[in-house]
XYZ file of N, CA and C in Angstrom:
222
model
N 120.042 110.517 284.768
C 118.878 110.705 285.444
C 118.627 111.054 286.416
N 120.209 110.579 287.648
C 120.329 111.500 288.776
C 120.349 113.154 287.955
N 121.039 113.160 287.275
C 121.366 115.116 286.328
C 119.248 116.035 286.346
N 118.858 114.882 285.028
C 118.150 115.946 285.967
C 117.093 115.703 286.461
N 117.256 114.681 287.704
C 116.561 115.111 288.689
C 116.794 116.100 289.901
N 117.978 117.088 289.404
C 118.602 117.623 290.193
C 118.940 118.836 289.961
N 117.904 119.145 288.569
C 118.491 120.253 287.675
C 116.839 120.317 287.901
N 115.718 119.960 287.297
C 114.686 119.879 287.959
C 114.416 120.299 289.714
N 114.350 119.746 290.684
C 114.445 120.400 291.369
C 115.531 121.499 291.750
N 116.443 121.799 291.063
C 117.104 123.586 291.903
C 116.480 124.194 290.129
N 116.432 123.973 290.069
C 114.383 125.261 288.752
C 113.076 124.654 289.517
N 113.366 123.946 290.421
C 111.894 124.005 291.463
C 112.334 124.873 292.745
N 113.137 124.657 292.824
C 114.036 125.760 294.262
C 114.132 127.145 293.663
N 113.778 127.267 292.937
C 114.572 129.201 292.251
C 113.616 129.370 292.345
N 112.021 128.739 290.850
C 110.909 129.313 290.282
C 110.529 129.369 291.965
N 109.767 128.592 292.968
C 109.501 128.809 294.559
C 110.254 129.987 294.960
N 111.645 129.353 294.917
C 111.693 131.015 295.403
C 111.408 132.792 295.252
N 111.817 133.038 293.932
C 111.464 133.832 293.124
C 109.200 134.631 293.357
N 109.137 133.914 293.485
C 107.880 133.574 294.863
C 107.740 134.796 295.413
N 106.956 135.639 296.078
C 106.492 136.391 296.916
C 105.211 136.936 296.614
N 104.494 137.547 297.982
C 103.997 138.575 298.335
C 104.159 140.205 297.767
N 103.948 140.388 296.966
C 103.941 142.382 296.899
C 103.002 143.114 297.488
N 103.040 143.122 299.111
C 102.039 143.782 299.856
C 102.656 145.289 299.406
N 103.422 146.284 298.433
C 103.556 148.329 297.843
C 102.348 147.556 297.370
N 101.760 147.335 296.555
C 101.771 147.916 295.109
C 100.945 148.751 295.447
N 99.953 149.518 294.488
C 98.619 150.204 294.237
C 97.411 149.457 294.257
N 96.264 149.581 294.492
C 95.646 149.243 294.726
C 93.546 150.361 293.866
N 93.434 149.221 293.194
C 92.695 150.713 292.205
C 91.235 150.117 292.598
N 90.423 151.193 292.564
C 88.682 150.443 292.295
C 88.305 151.218 291.168
N 88.040 149.341 290.473
C 87.070 149.663 289.074
C 86.105 150.141 289.474
N 85.729 151.292 288.836
C 84.248 151.338 288.231
C 82.649 150.233 287.911
N 82.197 149.888 288.390
C 80.868 148.968 288.553
C 80.811 149.685 287.032
N 81.006 147.908 285.781
C 80.482 148.819 284.070
C 80.123 147.238 283.862
N 78.972 147.431 282.849
C 78.113 146.283 282.190
C 79.232 146.372 280.364
N 79.460 145.461 279.997
C 79.627 146.051 279.352
C 79.017 144.488 277.715
N 78.618 145.624 276.881
C 77.916 144.109 275.749
C 77.830 144.091 274.676
N 78.190 143.167 273.824
C 78.456 143.071 271.993
C 77.934 142.584 272.362
N 77.092 143.133 270.472
C 75.719 142.466 269.587
C 76.810 142.631 268.485
N 75.745 140.984 268.791
C 76.522 139.941 266.839
C 75.123 139.543 266.241
N 75.820 139.654 264.666
C 73.923 139.489 264.102
C 74.886 138.246 264.071
N 74.142 137.360 264.396
C 74.283 135.546 263.476
C 73.481 135.185 262.662
N 72.386 136.282 262.457
C 71.483 134.937 261.618
C 71.669 135.730 260.204
N 71.728 134.356 259.219
C 71.953 134.631 258.781
C 71.287 134.461 256.795
N 69.761 134.773 257.725
C 69.269 134.443 256.768
C 67.665 135.691 256.742
N 68.850 137.464 257.528
C 67.938 138.442 257.689
C 68.790 139.388 257.124
N 68.639 140.613 256.373
C 69.299 141.454 256.578
C 69.820 142.013 257.628
N 70.099 144.285 257.990
C 70.674 144.067 258.651
C 69.792 144.111 259.823
N 70.390 144.460 260.830
C 69.446 144.132 262.047
C 69.713 145.486 262.413
N 68.695 146.080 263.867
C 69.075 147.797 263.984
C 68.624 146.466 265.755
N 69.542 147.314 266.726
C 69.430 146.998 267.768
C 69.796 147.553 269.153
N 68.497 148.226 270.286
C 68.677 148.959 271.002
C 68.371 148.289 272.153
N 68.683 149.916 273.260
C 68.260 149.465 274.305
C 67.247 150.242 274.418
N 66.607 148.968 275.163
C 64.595 150.317 275.334
C 64.582 149.732 277.181
N 64.916 151.341 277.773
C 64.243 151.251 279.031
C 63.387 152.342 279.381
N 62.407 153.676 279.377
C 61.668 153.940 279.469
C 62.475 155.408 280.896
N 63.456 155.187 281.080
C 64.146 155.917 282.016
C 65.640 156.278 281.446
N 65.490 156.006 280.261
C 67.661 155.752 280.660
C 67.790 156.940 279.759
N 68.710 158.045 279.605
C 68.650 158.482 279.184
C 70.167 158.398 277.955
N 70.221 158.635 276.875
C 71.300 158.680 275.491
C 71.684 156.869 275.804
N 70.776 156.502 275.919
C 71.247 155.187 275.345
C 71.935 154.335 273.661
N 72.411 153.456 273.672
C 73.158 153.503 272.613
C 72.653 152.625 271.679
N 72.397 153.117 270.589
C 71.526 152.539 269.660
C 73.025 152.672 268.719
N 72.409 150.496 268.175
C 73.309 150.745 267.168
C 72.707 149.719 266.244
N 71.552 150.807 264.828
C 71.349 150.377 263.303
C 72.340 149.774 262.123
N 71.435 149.243 261.749
C 72.412 148.703 260.171
C 73.731 147.861 261.355
N 73.589 146.323 261.801
C 74.412 145.902 261.573
C 74.305 145.083 261.354
N 74.754 143.901 259.959
C 74.973 143.128 259.163
C 75.439 142.030 259.555
N 74.749 140.961 257.983
C 75.477 139.518 258.969
C 76.636 139.530 259.038
N 77.203 138.191 260.815
C 78.664 138.622 260.716
C 79.706 140.226 261.069
N 78.936 140.848 261.750
C 79.861 141.693 261.448
C 78.872 141.917 263.150
N 79.899 143.038 264.674
C 79.657 142.721 266.169
C 79.688 144.177 266.159
N 79.152 144.732 267.054
C 79.175 146.095 267.326
C 80.092 145.731 268.973
N 80.816 147.566 269.011
C 81.869 147.570 269.894
C 81.151 147.816 270.972
N 82.035 147.565 272.165
C 82.034 147.023 273.562
C 81.134 148.282 273.707
């Protein structure tokens, strides 16, 4: 029992000693993005069409013919 406690304590101290703050890394700013995935989970319909409906959005994505149990990309 004493040996197990000593091994556990040594392992814990080694793990805690390996942790440090890395302040020399590179900070990357991510551009704001909204990711949407459509899933056709309606079993009693045929293929569905998904479209963004917004008056001022040009080239908005459209996903025609999404069949049951399939999904779109982000």
